[in-house]
Short mmCIF file of C-alpha atoms and ligand atoms in Angstrom, two decimals:
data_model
loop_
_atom_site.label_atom_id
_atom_site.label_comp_id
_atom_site.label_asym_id
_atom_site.label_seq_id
_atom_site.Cartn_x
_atom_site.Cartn_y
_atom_site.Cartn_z
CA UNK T 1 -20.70 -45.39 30.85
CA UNK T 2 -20.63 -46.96 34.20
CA UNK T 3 -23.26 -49.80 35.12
CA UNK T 4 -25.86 -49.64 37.90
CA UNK T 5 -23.90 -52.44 39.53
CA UNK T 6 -20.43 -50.51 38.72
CA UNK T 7 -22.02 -47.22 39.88
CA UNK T 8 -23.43 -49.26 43.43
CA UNK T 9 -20.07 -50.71 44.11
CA UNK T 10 -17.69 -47.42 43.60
CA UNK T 11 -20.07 -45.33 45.72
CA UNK T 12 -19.95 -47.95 48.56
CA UNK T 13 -16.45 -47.85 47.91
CA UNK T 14 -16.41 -44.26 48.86
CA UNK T 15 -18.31 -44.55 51.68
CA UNK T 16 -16.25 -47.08 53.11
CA UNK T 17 -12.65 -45.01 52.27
CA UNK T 18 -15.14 -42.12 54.20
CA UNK T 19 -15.81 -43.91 56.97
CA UNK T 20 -12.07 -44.49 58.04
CA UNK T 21 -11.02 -40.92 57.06
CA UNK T 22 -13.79 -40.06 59.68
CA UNK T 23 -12.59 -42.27 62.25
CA UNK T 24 -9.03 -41.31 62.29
CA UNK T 25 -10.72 -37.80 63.41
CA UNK T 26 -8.89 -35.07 61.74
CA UNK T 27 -9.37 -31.94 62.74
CA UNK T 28 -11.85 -29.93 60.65
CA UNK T 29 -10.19 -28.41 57.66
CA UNK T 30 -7.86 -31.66 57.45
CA UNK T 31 -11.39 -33.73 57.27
CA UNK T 32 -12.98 -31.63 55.11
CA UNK T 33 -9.72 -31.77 52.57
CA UNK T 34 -9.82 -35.51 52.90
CA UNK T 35 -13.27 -35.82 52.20
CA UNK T 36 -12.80 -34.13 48.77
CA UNK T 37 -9.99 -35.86 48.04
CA UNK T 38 -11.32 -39.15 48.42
CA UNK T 39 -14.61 -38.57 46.52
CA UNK T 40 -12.51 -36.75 43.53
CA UNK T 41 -10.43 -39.44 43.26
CA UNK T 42 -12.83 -42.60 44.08
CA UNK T 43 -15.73 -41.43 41.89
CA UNK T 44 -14.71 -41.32 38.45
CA UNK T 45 -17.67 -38.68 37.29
CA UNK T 46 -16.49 -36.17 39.99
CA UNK T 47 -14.61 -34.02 38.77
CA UNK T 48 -14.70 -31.56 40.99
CA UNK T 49 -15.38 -31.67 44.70
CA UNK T 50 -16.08 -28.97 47.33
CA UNK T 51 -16.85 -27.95 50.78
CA UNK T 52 -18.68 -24.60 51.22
CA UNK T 53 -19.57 -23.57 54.98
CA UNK T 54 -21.68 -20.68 56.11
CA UNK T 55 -20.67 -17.17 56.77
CA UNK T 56 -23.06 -14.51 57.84
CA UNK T 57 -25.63 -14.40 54.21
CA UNK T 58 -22.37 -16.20 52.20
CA UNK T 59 -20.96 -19.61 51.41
CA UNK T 60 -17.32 -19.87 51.75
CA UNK T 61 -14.53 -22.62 50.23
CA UNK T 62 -13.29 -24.56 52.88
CA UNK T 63 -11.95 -27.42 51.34
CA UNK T 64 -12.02 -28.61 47.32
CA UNK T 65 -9.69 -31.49 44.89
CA UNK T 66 -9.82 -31.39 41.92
CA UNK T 67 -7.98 -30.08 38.77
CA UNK T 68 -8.45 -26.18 39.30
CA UNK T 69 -9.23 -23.81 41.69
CA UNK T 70 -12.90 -21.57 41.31
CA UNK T 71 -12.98 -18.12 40.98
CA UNK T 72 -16.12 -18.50 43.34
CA UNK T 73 -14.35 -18.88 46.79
CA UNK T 74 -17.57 -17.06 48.44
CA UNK T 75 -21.12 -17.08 47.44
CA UNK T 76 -23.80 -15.03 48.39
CA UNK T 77 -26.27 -17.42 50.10
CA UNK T 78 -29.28 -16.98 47.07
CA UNK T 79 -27.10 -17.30 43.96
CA UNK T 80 -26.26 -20.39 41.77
CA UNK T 81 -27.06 -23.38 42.74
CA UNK T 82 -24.88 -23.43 45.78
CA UNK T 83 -26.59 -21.06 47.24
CA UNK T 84 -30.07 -21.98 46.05
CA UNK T 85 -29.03 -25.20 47.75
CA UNK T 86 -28.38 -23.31 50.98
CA UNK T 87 -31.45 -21.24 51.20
CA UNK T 88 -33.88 -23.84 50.24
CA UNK T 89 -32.05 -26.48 52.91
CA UNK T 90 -32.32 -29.02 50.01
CA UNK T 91 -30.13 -31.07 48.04
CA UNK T 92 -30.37 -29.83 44.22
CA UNK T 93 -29.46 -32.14 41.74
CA UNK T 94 -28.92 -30.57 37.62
CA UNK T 95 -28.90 -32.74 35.23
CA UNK T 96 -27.63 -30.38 32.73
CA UNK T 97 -26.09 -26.96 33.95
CA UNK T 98 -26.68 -25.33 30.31
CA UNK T 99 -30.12 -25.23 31.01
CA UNK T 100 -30.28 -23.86 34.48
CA UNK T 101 -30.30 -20.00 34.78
CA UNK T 102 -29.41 -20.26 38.47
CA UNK T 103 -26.06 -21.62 37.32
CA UNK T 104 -22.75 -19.55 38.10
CA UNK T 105 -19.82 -21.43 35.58
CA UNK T 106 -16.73 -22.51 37.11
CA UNK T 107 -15.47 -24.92 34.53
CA UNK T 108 -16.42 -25.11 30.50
CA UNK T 109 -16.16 -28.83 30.89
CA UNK T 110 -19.05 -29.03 33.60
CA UNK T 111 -22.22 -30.51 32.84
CA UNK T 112 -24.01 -31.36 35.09
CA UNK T 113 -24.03 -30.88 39.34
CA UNK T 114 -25.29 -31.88 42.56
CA UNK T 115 -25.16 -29.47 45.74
CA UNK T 116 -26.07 -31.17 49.35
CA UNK T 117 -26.34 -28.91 52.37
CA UNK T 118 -25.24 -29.61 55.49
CA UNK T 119 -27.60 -28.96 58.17
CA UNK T 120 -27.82 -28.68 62.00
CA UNK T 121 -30.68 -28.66 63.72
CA UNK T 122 -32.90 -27.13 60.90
CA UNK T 123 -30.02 -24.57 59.79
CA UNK T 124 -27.71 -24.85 56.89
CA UNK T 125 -24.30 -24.71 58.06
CA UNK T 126 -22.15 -25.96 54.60
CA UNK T 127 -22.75 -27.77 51.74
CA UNK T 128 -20.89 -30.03 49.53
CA UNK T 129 -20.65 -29.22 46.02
CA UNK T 130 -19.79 -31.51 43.06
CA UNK T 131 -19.75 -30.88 39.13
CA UNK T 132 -19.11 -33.77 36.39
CA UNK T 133 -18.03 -33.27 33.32
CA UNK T 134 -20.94 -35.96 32.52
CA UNK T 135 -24.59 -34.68 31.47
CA UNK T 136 -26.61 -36.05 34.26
CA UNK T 137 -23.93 -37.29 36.28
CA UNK T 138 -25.62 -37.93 39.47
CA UNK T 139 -28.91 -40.16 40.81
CA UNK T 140 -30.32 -41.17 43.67
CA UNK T 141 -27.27 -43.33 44.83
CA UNK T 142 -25.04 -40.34 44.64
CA UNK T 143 -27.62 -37.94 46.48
CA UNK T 144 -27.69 -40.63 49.45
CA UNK T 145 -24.03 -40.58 49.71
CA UNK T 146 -23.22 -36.90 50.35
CA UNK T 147 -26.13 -36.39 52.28
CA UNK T 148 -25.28 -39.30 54.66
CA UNK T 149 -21.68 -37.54 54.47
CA UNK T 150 -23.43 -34.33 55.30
CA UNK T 151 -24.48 -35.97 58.45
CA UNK T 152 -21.61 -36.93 59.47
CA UNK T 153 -19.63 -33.44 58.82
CA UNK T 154 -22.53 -31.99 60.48
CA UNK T 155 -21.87 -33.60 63.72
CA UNK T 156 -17.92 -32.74 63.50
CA UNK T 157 -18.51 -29.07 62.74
CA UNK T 158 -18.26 -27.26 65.63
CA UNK T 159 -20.56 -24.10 64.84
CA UNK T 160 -21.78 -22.75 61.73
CA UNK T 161 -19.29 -20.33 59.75
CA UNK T 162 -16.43 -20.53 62.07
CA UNK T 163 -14.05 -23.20 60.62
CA UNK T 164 -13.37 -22.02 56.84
CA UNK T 165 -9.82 -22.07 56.39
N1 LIG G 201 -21.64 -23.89 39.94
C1 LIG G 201 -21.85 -23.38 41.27
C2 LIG G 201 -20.73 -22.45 41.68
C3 LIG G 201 -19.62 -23.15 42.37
S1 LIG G 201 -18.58 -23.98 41.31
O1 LIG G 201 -19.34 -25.10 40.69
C4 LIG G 201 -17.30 -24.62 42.12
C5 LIG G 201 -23.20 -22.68 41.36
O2 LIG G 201 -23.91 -22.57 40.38
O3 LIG G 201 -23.54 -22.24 42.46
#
């Protein structure tokens, strides 16, 4: 298992490697493919990383990295945690999937997952999705991360389900 200190310094790492990927401004979908990319592959328990953005009363993939595609490419804004996440406004954070009912399975390995809308102006227009294959993966370091990365998508979105690719 990582340390605090370990777990501090690969998550600023991230942000940094963020940061510039932001500042080269990519156009949407290229961000958004970036962004996973960089958080799959700089944070060792994420396994799986993914950028849902609002449709009408669903959540659709925009973007994801990681080892395999999910079946669930749209979500109906109210089921699993995704879209628990979206219609509460609120980051969720499960420390073990196994014992959530809300959860919809993508992956056997997953255990554990953290879900961090992306919000305009008091409306969810995305979120950013992330399963481990750890049991209680994620903390408080992790949750200020994505949604400081929410922020920032938020402001490069141009308007709420129009940009899924
Ligand atoms: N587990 C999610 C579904 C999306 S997959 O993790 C990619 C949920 O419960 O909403």
């Amino acid at each position: 298992m990582s340390t605090s200190r370990d777990r501090e310094s690969i998550l600023e790492e991230a942000r940094r490697a963020l940061e510039a990927q932001l500042a080269v401004g990519d156009r949407i979908p290229e961000l958004l493919e970036e962004a996973c990319r960089i958080l799959e592959h700089s944070v060792p328990w994420y396994d799986w990383v993914g950028v849902y953005l609002v449709e009408g009363d669903e959540l659709v993939l925009a973007a994801w990295s990681g080892p395999a595609a999910t079946e669930h490419v749209r979500i109906p804004i109210g089921q699993g945690i995704c879209g628990a996440a979206a219609r509460e406004g609120q980051t969720i954070i499960v420390s073990d999937v196994r014992e959530d009912p809300r959860y919809l399975q993508c992956f056997l390995s997953t255990r554990s997952e953290i879900v961090v809308p992306i919000r305009r102006g008091g409306t969810v227009i995305g979120e950013i999705d992330i399963d481990s294959d750890r049991l209680a993966a994620f903390d408080e370091d992790d949750r200020v991360l994505l949604e400081w990365l929410a922020e920032r998508l938020a402001e490069r979105l141009p308007q709420a389900g129009k940009t899924a690719v």
